[in-house]
mmCIF file of C-alpha atoms in Angstrom:
data_model
loop_
_atom_site.group_PDB
_atom_site.id
_atom_site.type_symbol
_atom_site.label_atom_id
_atom_site.label_comp_id
_atom_site.label_asym_id
_atom_site.label_seq_id
_atom_site.Cartn_x
_atom_site.Cartn_y
_atom_site.Cartn_z
ATOM 1 C CA MET A 2 -0.041 0.056 -0.005
ATOM 2 C CA GLY A 3 1.177 3.565 -0.642
ATOM 3 C CA MET A 4 2.463 5.833 2.105
ATOM 4 C CA ILE A 5 -0.289 8.284 1.418
ATOM 5 C CA VAL A 6 -3.663 6.680 1.153
ATOM 6 C CA SER A 7 -6.916 8.637 0.775
ATOM 7 C CA PHE A 8 -10.443 7.304 0.684
ATOM 8 C CA LEU A 9 -13.920 8.432 -0.346
ATOM 9 C CA LEU A 10 -16.353 6.624 1.813
ATOM 10 C CA THR A 11 -16.167 6.661 5.596
ATOM 11 C CA ALA A 12 -17.116 4.034 8.036
ATOM 12 C CA CYS A 13 -17.085 6.523 10.928
ATOM 13 C CA ASN A 14 -20.232 8.179 12.259
ATOM 14 C CA SER A 15 -19.610 11.825 11.471
ATOM 15 C CA LYS A 16 -21.856 14.549 10.086
ATOM 16 C CA ASP A 17 -20.506 14.337 6.547
ATOM 17 C CA SER A 18 -22.990 13.638 3.719
ATOM 18 C CA PHE A 19 -21.396 10.579 2.261
ATOM 19 C CA PRO A 20 -22.505 6.963 2.310
ATOM 20 C CA GLN A 21 -21.076 4.414 4.645
ATOM 21 C CA LEU A 22 -18.361 1.873 3.752
ATOM 22 C CA THR A 23 -19.394 -1.391 5.398
ATOM 23 C CA HIS A 24 -17.172 -4.067 3.833
ATOM 24 C CA ILE A 25 -13.841 -4.389 2.019
ATOM 25 C CA PRO A 26 -12.384 -7.166 -0.128
ATOM 26 C CA CYS A 27 -10.074 -9.625 1.530
ATOM 27 C CA LYS A 28 -8.260 -12.956 1.300
ATOM 28 C CA VAL A 29 -7.691 -15.170 4.354
ATOM 29 C CA SER A 30 -4.847 -16.993 2.682
ATOM 30 C CA ASP A 31 -2.757 -16.625 -0.453
ATOM 31 C CA SER A 32 -4.484 -19.500 -2.216
ATOM 32 C CA ASP A 33 -8.051 -18.222 -1.527
ATOM 33 C CA LEU A 34 -10.392 -16.537 -3.883
ATOM 34 C CA TRP A 35 -11.644 -13.124 -2.859
ATOM 35 C CA GLY A 36 -14.075 -12.555 0.012
ATOM 36 C CA MET A 37 -15.257 -9.621 2.032
ATOM 37 C CA VAL A 38 -14.771 -8.526 5.668
ATOM 38 C CA GLY A 39 -16.781 -5.949 7.534
ATOM 39 C CA VAL A 40 -15.280 -2.842 9.146
ATOM 40 C CA ASP A 41 -15.956 -4.585 12.439
ATOM 41 C CA GLY A 42 -13.427 -7.362 11.456
ATOM 42 C CA LYS A 43 -16.174 -10.008 10.926
ATOM 43 C CA ILE A 44 -15.906 -12.000 7.657
ATOM 44 C CA LEU A 45 -19.047 -11.600 5.505
ATOM 45 C CA PHE A 46 -18.079 -14.389 3.001
ATOM 46 C CA GLU A 47 -14.769 -15.845 1.726
ATOM 47 C CA ASN A 48 -13.273 -17.720 -1.189
ATOM 48 C CA GLU A 49 -15.974 -16.602 -3.582
ATOM 49 C CA PHE A 50 -14.665 -14.377 -6.473
ATOM 50 C CA GLU A 51 -11.646 -14.755 -8.742
ATOM 51 C CA ASN A 52 -11.478 -10.995 -9.376
ATOM 52 C CA GLU A 53 -11.248 -8.546 -6.532
ATOM 53 C CA PRO A 54 -14.593 -7.019 -5.499
ATOM 54 C CA SER A 55 -15.105 -3.304 -4.930
ATOM 55 C CA ILE A 56 -15.880 -1.968 -1.486
ATOM 56 C CA ALA A 57 -19.457 -2.488 -0.299
ATOM 57 C CA VAL A 58 -21.612 0.637 0.004
ATOM 58 C CA ASN A 59 -25.219 0.447 1.348
ATOM 59 C CA GLY A 60 -25.194 -3.259 0.896
ATOM 60 C CA VAL A 61 -24.026 -3.467 -2.726
ATOM 61 C CA PHE A 62 -20.661 -4.142 -4.378
ATOM 62 C CA SER A 63 -19.390 -4.809 -7.881
ATOM 63 C CA VAL A 64 -16.938 -7.300 -9.375
ATOM 64 C CA LEU A 65 -15.421 -7.459 -12.899
ATOM 65 C CA ASN A 66 -16.320 -10.557 -14.845
ATOM 66 C CA SER A 67 -14.185 -12.444 -17.374
ATOM 67 C CA ASN A 68 -15.069 -9.856 -20.017
ATOM 68 C CA ASP A 69 -13.886 -6.926 -17.849
ATOM 69 C CA GLU A 70 -17.524 -5.790 -17.377
ATOM 70 C CA LEU A 71 -19.031 -4.915 -13.977
ATOM 71 C CA GLU A 72 -21.551 -7.112 -12.280
ATOM 72 C CA TYR A 73 -23.366 -6.026 -9.135
ATOM 73 C CA PHE A 74 -23.983 -8.166 -6.049
ATOM 74 C CA THR A 75 -25.697 -7.826 -2.680
ATOM 75 C CA ALA A 76 -23.299 -7.694 0.303
ATOM 76 C CA ASP A 77 -24.701 -10.836 1.988
ATOM 77 C CA SER A 78 -23.175 -13.982 3.334
ATOM 78 C CA LYS A 79 -24.297 -15.546 0.017
ATOM 79 C CA PRO A 80 -24.018 -12.737 -2.539
ATOM 80 C CA LYS A 81 -26.870 -12.531 -5.112
ATOM 81 C CA GLN A 82 -26.307 -10.838 -8.520
ATOM 82 C CA ILE A 83 -28.375 -7.778 -9.039
ATOM 83 C CA GLY A 84 -30.139 -8.367 -12.337
ATOM 84 C CA GLN A 85 -28.615 -10.442 -15.078
ATOM 85 C CA LYS A 86 -26.650 -7.713 -16.886
ATOM 86 C CA ALA A 87 -23.053 -6.612 -16.870
ATOM 87 C CA TYR A 88 -21.972 -2.969 -17.454
ATOM 88 C CA LEU A 89 -19.023 -1.121 -18.955
ATOM 89 C CA ASP A 90 -18.758 1.163 -16.011
ATOM 90 C CA GLY A 91 -20.545 1.916 -12.798
ATOM 91 C CA GLY A 92 -20.656 3.661 -9.364
ATOM 92 C CA TYR A 93 -22.114 3.008 -5.914
ATOM 93 C CA TYR A 94 -25.577 2.271 -4.612
ATOM 94 C CA THR A 95 -26.836 5.556 -3.125
ATOM 95 C CA GLU A 96 -30.248 7.213 -2.884
ATOM 96 C CA GLY A 97 -31.803 3.972 -4.202
ATOM 97 C CA VAL A 98 -29.950 3.810 -7.568
ATOM 98 C CA ILE A 99 -26.601 2.940 -9.135
ATOM 99 C CA PRO A 100 -25.180 4.903 -12.013
ATOM 100 C CA VAL A 101 -23.977 2.522 -14.777
ATOM 101 C CA VAL A 102 -22.954 2.598 -18.461
ATOM 102 C CA ASP A 103 -24.578 -0.128 -20.554
ATOM 103 C CA SER A 104 -23.238 -1.907 -23.640
ATOM 104 C CA ASN A 105 -24.656 0.892 -25.812
ATOM 105 C CA HIS A 106 -22.623 3.533 -23.970
ATOM 106 C CA GLN A 107 -25.699 5.007 -22.350
ATOM 107 C CA ILE A 108 -25.709 6.274 -18.748
ATOM 108 C CA LEU A 109 -28.443 4.552 -16.861
ATOM 109 C CA PHE A 110 -29.516 4.473 -13.192
ATOM 110 C CA ILE A 111 -30.569 1.024 -11.939
ATOM 111 C CA THR A 112 -32.350 -0.026 -8.780
ATOM 112 C CA LYS A 113 -31.152 -2.696 -6.335
ATOM 113 C CA GLU A 114 -33.391 -5.149 -8.252
ATOM 114 C CA GLY A 115 -31.581 -4.402 -11.521
ATOM 115 C CA ASP A 116 -34.472 -2.389 -13.065
ATOM 116 C CA ILE A 117 -33.854 0.833 -15.009
ATOM 117 C CA ALA A 118 -35.012 3.811 -12.907
ATOM 118 C CA PHE A 119 -34.064 6.475 -15.512
ATOM 119 C CA ASP A 120 -31.354 7.382 -18.044
ATOM 120 C CA LEU A 121 -29.289 10.517 -18.534
ATOM 121 C CA LYS A 122 -28.523 10.949 -22.163
ATOM 122 C CA GLU A 123 -28.801 14.681 -22.773
ATOM 123 C CA VAL A 124 -29.377 17.907 -20.907
ATOM 124 C CA LYS A 125 -30.606 20.824 -23.049
ATOM 125 C CA GLY A 126 -29.420 19.144 -26.236
ATOM 126 C CA LYS A 127 -25.903 18.310 -24.875
ATOM 127 C CA LYS A 128 -24.760 14.804 -24.411
ATOM 128 C CA VAL A 129 -23.984 13.843 -20.858
ATOM 129 C CA ILE A 130 -20.533 12.266 -20.845
ATOM 130 C CA ASN A 131 -19.740 11.831 -17.136
ATOM 131 C CA VAL A 132 -21.490 11.379 -13.855
ATOM 132 C CA SER A 133 -20.241 11.014 -10.249
ATOM 133 C CA PRO A 134 -20.333 7.510 -8.812
ATOM 134 C CA LEU A 135 -22.638 8.492 -5.973
ATOM 135 C CA PHE A 136 -25.191 10.907 -4.526
ATOM 136 C CA SER A 137 -24.353 13.094 -1.612
ATOM 137 C CA ASP A 138 -26.841 15.547 -0.042
ATOM 138 C CA GLY A 139 -29.282 14.124 -2.521
ATOM 139 C CA LEU A 140 -27.311 15.454 -5.570
ATOM 140 C CA MET A 141 -25.008 13.964 -8.128
ATOM 141 C CA ALA A 142 -22.605 15.921 -10.309
ATOM 142 C CA PHE A 143 -22.731 15.395 -14.072
ATOM 143 C CA CYS A 144 -20.716 16.770 -17.072
ATOM 144 C CA THR A 145 -21.931 17.483 -20.674
ATOM 145 C CA GLU A 146 -19.951 17.192 -23.842
ATOM 146 C CA ASP A 147 -18.881 20.809 -23.716
ATOM 147 C CA ASN A 148 -17.287 20.162 -20.321
ATOM 148 C CA LYS A 149 -19.914 21.970 -18.276
ATOM 149 C CA TRP A 150 -20.882 20.628 -14.830
ATOM 150 C CA GLY A 151 -24.183 20.580 -13.014
ATOM 151 C CA TYR A 152 -26.169 18.478 -10.593
ATOM 152 C CA ILE A 153 -29.193 16.104 -10.713
ATOM 153 C CA ASN A 154 -31.332 14.574 -8.092
ATOM 154 C CA ASN A 155 -32.112 10.826 -7.714
ATOM 155 C CA LYS A 156 -35.033 11.091 -10.138
ATOM 156 C CA GLY A 157 -32.785 12.404 -12.895
ATOM 157 C CA LYS A 158 -34.070 15.962 -12.677
ATOM 158 C CA VAL A 159 -31.569 18.751 -13.188
ATOM 159 C CA VAL A 160 -31.461 20.735 -9.961
ATOM 160 C CA ILE A 161 -28.447 22.942 -10.756
ATOM 161 C CA GLU A 162 -27.820 23.771 -14.410
ATOM 162 C CA PRO A 163 -24.499 22.754 -16.070
ATOM 163 C CA VAL A 164 -22.711 26.107 -16.031
ATOM 164 C CA TYR A 165 -19.506 25.310 -14.082
ATOM 165 C CA SER A 166 -16.117 24.306 -15.569
ATOM 166 C CA PHE A 167 -15.625 22.002 -12.628
ATOM 167 C CA ALA A 168 -17.764 20.839 -9.735
ATOM 168 C CA ASN A 169 -17.019 18.839 -6.622
ATOM 169 C CA GLU A 170 -19.510 16.733 -4.606
ATOM 170 C CA PHE A 171 -21.789 18.327 -2.048
ATOM 171 C CA ASN A 172 -21.000 17.923 1.661
ATOM 172 C CA GLU A 173 -22.954 19.445 4.633
ATOM 173 C CA GLY A 174 -25.153 21.129 2.068
ATOM 174 C CA TYR A 175 -22.349 22.937 0.204
ATOM 175 C CA ALA A 176 -20.180 22.269 -2.835
ATOM 176 C CA VAL A 177 -16.993 23.997 -4.313
ATOM 177 C CA VAL A 178 -17.218 24.797 -7.980
ATOM 178 C CA ALA A 179 -15.175 26.736 -10.533
ATOM 179 C CA THR A 180 -16.144 28.826 -13.592
ATOM 180 C CA THR A 181 -12.809 29.495 -15.302
ATOM 181 C CA ARG A 182 -10.886 26.186 -15.187
ATOM 182 C CA LYS A 183 -9.269 25.146 -18.487
ATOM 183 C CA ILE A 184 -9.201 21.375 -18.629
ATOM 184 C CA GLU A 185 -6.144 21.287 -20.879
ATOM 185 C CA GLN A 186 -3.912 23.151 -18.508
ATOM 186 C CA PHE A 187 -1.811 21.451 -15.904
ATOM 187 C CA PRO A 188 -1.056 21.618 -13.051
ATOM 188 C CA TYR A 189 -3.626 24.356 -12.531
ATOM 189 C CA SER A 190 -5.029 27.275 -14.378
ATOM 190 C CA GLU A 191 -5.974 30.407 -12.447
ATOM 191 C CA GLU A 192 -9.589 29.828 -11.576
ATOM 192 C CA THR A 193 -12.636 31.600 -10.189
ATOM 193 C CA ALA A 194 -14.094 29.370 -7.527
ATOM 194 C CA TYR A 195 -17.172 29.541 -5.269
ATOM 195 C CA VAL A 196 -18.911 27.753 -2.525
ATOM 196 C CA ILE A 197 -22.538 27.164 -3.476
ATOM 197 C CA ASP A 198 -25.565 25.775 -1.685
ATOM 198 C CA LYS A 199 -27.989 23.058 -2.967
ATOM 199 C CA LYS A 200 -29.938 25.731 -4.928
ATOM 200 C CA GLY A 201 -26.863 26.937 -6.680
ATOM 201 C CA ASN A 202 -26.544 30.198 -4.678
ATOM 202 C CA LYS A 203 -23.128 31.625 -4.235
ATOM 203 C CA ILE A 204 -22.169 31.600 -0.544
ATOM 204 C CA ILE A 205 -18.484 32.430 -0.768
ATOM 205 C CA THR A 206 -16.404 33.756 -3.615
ATOM 206 C CA LEU A 207 -12.887 32.370 -3.145
ATOM 207 C CA PRO A 208 -9.803 34.335 -4.158
ATOM 208 C CA LYS A 209 -8.255 33.473 -7.467
ATOM 209 C CA SER A 210 -5.398 31.051 -7.119
ATOM 210 C CA LYS A 211 -2.889 29.205 -9.238
ATOM 211 C CA SER A 212 -1.469 27.129 -6.350
ATOM 212 C CA ASP A 213 -4.617 25.841 -4.704
ATOM 213 C CA PRO A 214 -6.724 23.609 -6.987
ATOM 214 C CA VAL A 215 -10.443 23.603 -6.796
ATOM 215 C CA MET A 216 -10.594 19.790 -7.302
ATOM 216 C CA GLU A 217 -10.853 17.797 -4.073
ATOM 217 C CA LYS A 218 -12.057 20.911 -2.202
ATOM 218 C CA PHE A 219 -14.943 20.476 0.146
ATOM 219 C CA VAL A 220 -16.759 22.195 3.021
ATOM 220 C CA TYR A 221 -16.168 20.222 6.176
ATOM 221 C CA ASP A 222 -17.223 21.199 9.695
ATOM 222 C CA GLU A 223 -18.583 24.399 8.086
ATOM 223 C CA CYS A 224 -15.106 25.331 6.907
ATOM 224 C CA ILE A 225 -13.103 25.266 3.724
ATOM 225 C CA ASN A 226 -9.278 25.772 3.442
ATOM 226 C CA TRP A 227 -8.284 27.883 0.463
ATOM 227 C CA ASN A 228 -4.855 29.297 -0.207
ATOM 228 C CA HIS A 229 -3.740 29.012 3.492
ATOM 229 C CA THR A 230 -6.992 30.805 4.602
ATOM 230 C CA MET A 231 -9.773 29.079 6.466
ATOM 231 C CA PHE A 232 -13.262 30.366 5.414
ATOM 232 C CA ASN A 233 -16.394 29.626 7.394
ATOM 233 C CA VAL A 234 -19.644 29.249 5.314
ATOM 234 C CA ASN A 235 -21.667 30.765 8.192
ATOM 235 C CA GLY A 236 -19.702 33.970 8.258
ATOM 236 C CA LYS A 237 -17.706 33.219 11.410
ATOM 237 C CA ASP A 238 -14.225 34.498 11.780
ATOM 238 C CA SER A 239 -11.585 33.026 9.378
ATOM 239 C CA PHE A 240 -7.870 32.849 9.812
ATOM 240 C CA SER A 241 -4.749 32.718 7.562
ATOM 241 C CA ASN A 242 -1.429 31.122 8.221
ATOM 242 C CA PRO A 243 1.130 30.952 5.310
ATOM 243 C CA ASN A 244 3.415 28.604 7.253
ATOM 244 C CA VAL A 245 1.039 25.638 7.422
ATOM 245 C CA PHE A 246 -1.327 23.644 5.259
ATOM 246 C CA VAL A 247 -4.466 22.901 7.162
ATOM 247 C CA PHE A 248 -6.516 19.850 6.260
ATOM 248 C CA ASN A 249 -10.285 19.609 6.777
ATOM 249 C CA TYR A 250 -11.829 19.963 10.131
ATOM 250 C CA GLN A 251 -13.911 17.495 12.190
ATOM 251 C CA ASP A 252 -15.433 18.443 15.552
ATOM 252 C CA GLY A 253 -13.440 21.683 15.601
ATOM 253 C CA TYR A 254 -9.997 20.140 14.993
ATOM 254 C CA ALA A 255 -7.883 19.552 11.877
ATOM 255 C CA PRO A 256 -4.436 18.076 11.100
ATOM 256 C CA PHE A 257 -1.867 20.492 9.700
ATOM 257 C CA VAL A 258 1.527 20.226 8.125
ATOM 258 C CA GLU A 259 4.403 22.664 7.928
ATOM 259 C CA THR A 260 5.121 24.154 4.484
ATOM 260 C CA ASP A 261 8.143 25.867 2.995
ATOM 261 C CA GLU A 262 8.362 28.714 0.446
ATOM 262 C CA ASN A 263 7.674 26.272 -2.394
ATOM 263 C CA GLU A 264 4.686 24.735 -0.499
ATOM 264 C CA ASN A 265 6.514 21.455 -0.421
ATOM 265 C CA ILE A 266 4.727 19.681 2.419
ATOM 266 C CA TYR A 267 6.020 16.116 2.363
ATOM 267 C CA GLN A 268 9.795 16.423 2.410
ATOM 268 C CA GLY A 269 10.606 15.905 6.079
ATOM 269 C CA LYS A 270 7.861 18.199 7.268
ATOM 270 C CA LYS A 271 5.976 17.583 10.537
ATOM 271 C CA PHE A 272 2.309 17.292 11.345
ATOM 272 C CA GLY A 273 0.212 18.597 14.286
ATOM 273 C CA ILE A 274 -3.352 19.588 15.179
ATOM 274 C CA ILE A 275 -4.945 23.044 14.926
ATOM 275 C CA ASP A 276 -8.400 24.322 16.020
ATOM 276 C CA GLN A 277 -10.843 26.584 14.120
ATOM 277 C CA LYS A 278 -9.370 29.708 15.685
ATOM 278 C CA GLY A 279 -5.905 28.952 14.293
ATOM 279 C CA SER A 280 -4.416 27.880 17.633
ATOM 280 C CA PHE A 281 -2.060 24.939 17.681
ATOM 281 C CA ILE A 282 -3.403 22.188 19.941
ATOM 282 C CA ILE A 283 -0.570 19.675 19.172
ATOM 283 C CA ARG A 284 2.546 21.241 17.761
ATOM 284 C CA ALA A 285 4.081 19.975 14.561
ATOM 285 C CA LYS A 286 6.217 17.058 15.742
ATOM 286 C CA TYR A 287 4.792 13.928 14.155
ATOM 287 C CA ASP A 288 5.393 12.232 10.797
ATOM 288 C CA GLY A 289 1.630 12.046 10.177
ATOM 289 C CA ILE A 290 -1.518 12.571 12.238
ATOM 290 C CA SER A 291 -5.239 11.627 11.825
ATOM 291 C CA ARG A 292 -8.197 13.881 12.299
ATOM 292 C CA VAL A 293 -10.228 13.342 15.515
ATOM 293 C CA ILE A 294 -11.673 9.860 15.747
ATOM 294 C CA GLY A 295 -13.725 9.140 18.844
ATOM 295 C CA ASN A 296 -12.096 12.011 20.790
ATOM 296 C CA LYS A 297 -8.647 10.715 19.954
ATOM 297 C CA PHE A 298 -5.905 11.439 17.447
ATOM 298 C CA TRP A 299 -3.559 8.820 15.981
ATOM 299 C CA ALA A 300 -0.016 10.109 15.423
ATOM 300 C CA LYS A 301 2.732 8.458 13.340
ATOM 301 C CA GLN A 302 6.382 8.212 14.387
ATOM 302 C CA GLN A 303 8.487 6.698 11.572
ATOM 303 C CA THR A 304 10.937 4.045 12.853
ATOM 304 C CA SER A 305 12.354 2.801 9.560
ATOM 305 C CA ASP A 306 11.810 3.193 5.807
ATOM 306 C CA ASN A 307 8.842 0.893 5.989
ATOM 307 C CA ASN A 308 7.683 0.741 9.488
ATOM 308 C CA PHE A 309 6.359 3.139 12.163
ATOM 309 C CA ASN A 310 4.735 3.360 15.557
ATOM 310 C CA ILE A 311 1.308 4.852 16.201
ATOM 311 C CA ASP A 312 0.676 6.920 19.319
ATOM 312 C CA CYS A 313 -2.879 7.252 20.432
ATOM 313 C CA LEU A 314 -3.398 10.790 21.825
ATOM 314 C CA ASP A 315 -6.235 12.527 23.724
ATOM 315 C CA LYS A 316 -7.367 16.025 22.639
ATOM 316 C CA GLU A 317 -4.683 17.661 24.861
ATOM 317 C CA GLY A 318 -1.991 15.669 23.056
ATOM 318 C CA ASN A 319 -1.276 13.306 25.935
ATOM 319 C CA LYS A 320 -0.130 9.827 24.860
ATOM 320 C CA LEU A 321 -2.497 7.027 25.920
ATOM 321 C CA PHE A 322 -0.693 4.112 24.398
ATOM 322 C CA THR A 323 1.422 3.026 21.370
ATOM 323 C CA ILE A 324 1.017 0.435 18.676
ATOM 324 C CA LYS A 325 4.576 -0.484 17.657
ATOM 325 C CA ASN A 326 6.360 -1.562 14.501
ATOM 326 C CA ILE A 327 3.589 -1.660 11.843
ATOM 327 C CA LYS A 328 3.490 -1.057 8.170
ATOM 328 C CA ASN A 329 0.136 0.515 7.721
ATOM 329 C CA PHE A 330 -2.934 1.649 9.761
ATOM 330 C CA TYR A 331 -6.576 2.185 8.770
ATOM 331 C CA PRO A 332 -8.962 3.403 11.483
ATOM 332 C CA PHE A 333 -12.474 2.593 10.167
ATOM 333 C CA SER A 334 -14.136 3.867 13.297
ATOM 334 C CA LYS A 335 -13.280 4.724 16.891
ATOM 335 C CA ASN A 336 -13.310 1.038 17.912
ATOM 336 C CA SER A 337 -12.334 -0.743 14.694
ATOM 337 C CA ILE A 338 -8.838 -0.320 13.302
ATOM 338 C CA LEU A 339 -7.126 -2.412 10.590
ATOM 339 C CA ILE A 340 -3.401 -2.999 11.048
ATOM 340 C CA GLN A 341 -0.889 -4.206 8.520
ATOM 341 C CA GLU A 342 2.214 -5.807 9.984
ATOM 342 C CA ASP A 343 5.601 -5.825 8.360
ATOM 343 C CA ASN A 344 5.056 -9.460 7.323
ATOM 344 C CA GLU A 345 2.044 -8.259 5.243
ATOM 345 C CA THR A 346 -0.467 -9.835 7.678
ATOM 346 C CA TYR A 347 -3.606 -7.848 8.395
ATOM 347 C CA TYR A 348 -5.756 -7.859 11.572
ATOM 348 C CA PHE A 349 -8.218 -5.639 13.474
ATOM 349 C CA VAL A 350 -7.729 -3.960 16.866
ATOM 350 C CA ASN A 351 -10.096 -2.015 19.097
ATOM 351 C CA GLU A 352 -9.881 1.540 20.271
ATOM 352 C CA LYS A 353 -7.363 0.449 22.962
ATOM 353 C CA GLY A 354 -5.088 -1.083 20.412
ATOM 354 C CA GLN A 355 -5.979 -4.640 21.560
ATOM 355 C CA LYS A 356 -6.516 -7.494 19.140
ATOM 356 C CA GLU A 357 -9.991 -8.800 20.147
ATOM 357 C CA ASN A 358 -10.527 -10.975 17.074
ATOM 358 C CA PRO A 359 -7.840 -13.679 16.310
ATOM 359 C CA GLN A 360 -8.684 -13.638 12.661
ATOM 360 C CA THR A 361 -5.918 -12.542 10.392
ATOM 361 C CA PHE A 362 -5.837 -11.918 6.668
ATOM 362 C CA TYR A 363 -3.395 -12.488 3.851
ATOM 363 C CA THR A 364 -4.664 -9.266 2.344
ATOM 364 C CA ALA A 365 -7.399 -6.787 3.034
ATOM 365 C CA ARG A 366 -7.612 -4.307 0.141
ATOM 366 C CA LEU A 367 -8.339 -0.605 0.120
ATOM 367 C CA PRO A 368 -8.308 1.282 -3.210
ATOM 368 C CA LEU A 369 -5.180 3.393 -3.567
ATOM 369 C CA SER A 370 -5.217 6.982 -4.768
ATOM 370 C CA PHE A 371 -3.088 10.028 -4.712
ATOM 371 C CA PHE A 372 -3.573 12.525 -1.866
ATOM 372 C CA ALA A 373 -7.113 13.866 -1.950
ATOM 373 C CA ASP A 374 -7.188 16.598 0.656
ATOM 374 C CA ASN A 375 -7.705 14.309 3.518
ATOM 375 C CA TYR A 376 -11.439 13.733 3.681
ATOM 376 C CA PRO A 377 -14.164 11.158 2.853
ATOM 377 C CA LEU A 378 -15.143 12.853 -0.357
ATOM 378 C CA ALA A 379 -15.325 12.422 -4.088
ATOM 379 C CA ALA A 380 -13.109 14.284 -6.646
ATOM 380 C CA PRO A 381 -12.987 13.486 -10.339
ATOM 381 C CA ASN A 382 -9.771 14.121 -12.263
ATOM 382 C CA PRO A 383 -10.377 17.433 -14.152
ATOM 383 C CA PHE A 384 -7.529 16.927 -16.576
ATOM 384 C CA LEU A 385 -9.039 13.992 -18.348
ATOM 385 C CA SER A 386 -11.603 14.662 -21.148
ATOM 386 C CA TYR A 387 -13.988 11.897 -22.304
ATOM 387 C CA THR A 388 -16.240 11.636 -25.260
ATOM 388 C CA THR A 389 -17.774 8.256 -24.432
ATOM 389 C CA PRO A 390 -20.253 8.304 -21.503
ATOM 390 C CA ARG A 391 -18.962 6.876 -18.324
ATOM 391 C CA VAL A 392 -19.035 7.051 -14.608
ATOM 392 C CA TYR A 393 -15.957 8.914 -13.395
ATOM 393 C CA PRO A 394 -13.366 6.327 -12.402
ATOM 394 C CA HIS A 395 -11.103 8.743 -10.564
ATOM 395 C CA TYR A 396 -12.646 8.712 -7.153
ATOM 396 C CA PHE A 397 -11.297 7.848 -3.727
ATOM 397 C CA VAL A 398 -12.345 5.593 -0.897
ATOM 398 C CA GLN A 399 -11.331 7.013 2.457
ATOM 399 C CA THR A 400 -10.887 5.874 6.007
ATOM 400 C CA ASP A 401 -9.551 8.460 8.460
ATOM 401 C CA ASN A 402 -5.793 8.166 8.110
ATOM 402 C CA PRO A 403 -4.862 10.328 5.089
ATOM 403 C CA LEU A 404 -1.391 11.049 6.214
ATOM 404 C CA TRP A 405 0.468 7.773 6.182
#
């Protein structure tokens, strides 16, 4: 697994708007076929699929068949296929439907029974070429052939017209969008960005920036970090600090990392915790640190190139205990944490770092991605342009440890 892992769907009970991750693919032994294990460490089924399943969301997961097409199944001890069809592309089961692309390259939305709920071929005469893999806050982003983004509801009705050059998913009732992004420019074009509400009203106009991309930007805990400034959507005081990069907040706290004049944040820089007033709660002294999980923080201390220790801290930064000499760490919730040992074995521990379940796994897979601003959110890659309808593949699945 990579040293920086970021995920889209959270298993933690927080106030974000995103669906719950309930199961991940696993193998108990090297010779097994793929099965699935719950975020509580209990095996749902094992030795069932030759190809690796997706994560399970709202009781549904997908698997590629021998023709590299997606088939959908219920996340049960004996998985049942949803319908009898396979699809070229597809997303997650949210708001009662799944976005898929059929063999005719049409974007359809199917039910958990496999029936077609509606299609999304055109909006105002423009072909729809991309949709998000999920609904959040009851809305889903879509993109037309002229690279304009808007939002639909779970009935296929356009709620916000496609007028944006880029659009992120909604969270907590807000989304970050842009109106001047040029898709062919990399790394970033100077862009005019806004925070909008679910009716498309502009709540905040964000300063133009070439260094801070609008992609993977979300409102979290009523705040958004933009160009080293923290804005609050409810008009509360904001703060700026050019010497740190602040990740998204939860319950009033956020991880931060030191930056240099080139905004290089991962070359020996240290991490800490900051509150919404800009005060440092835990100074920058760790090699990585999680956001608050069950009133605790989890801080990384690198011990070798491949291994590290994890300190469990209270909100004042006091060390409660240490999990030593591990290779990776995935806190699904305050009392369910997946550990990867140096010998590649996986197992679950509780909130005290204790191994309650003797079950171990040869592998327990979480989708890899590049760093996606730390939170359980969706973000399509804005530098890829498609002409064939599809569900955006460039999305992330997130637990709560973005900084390893």
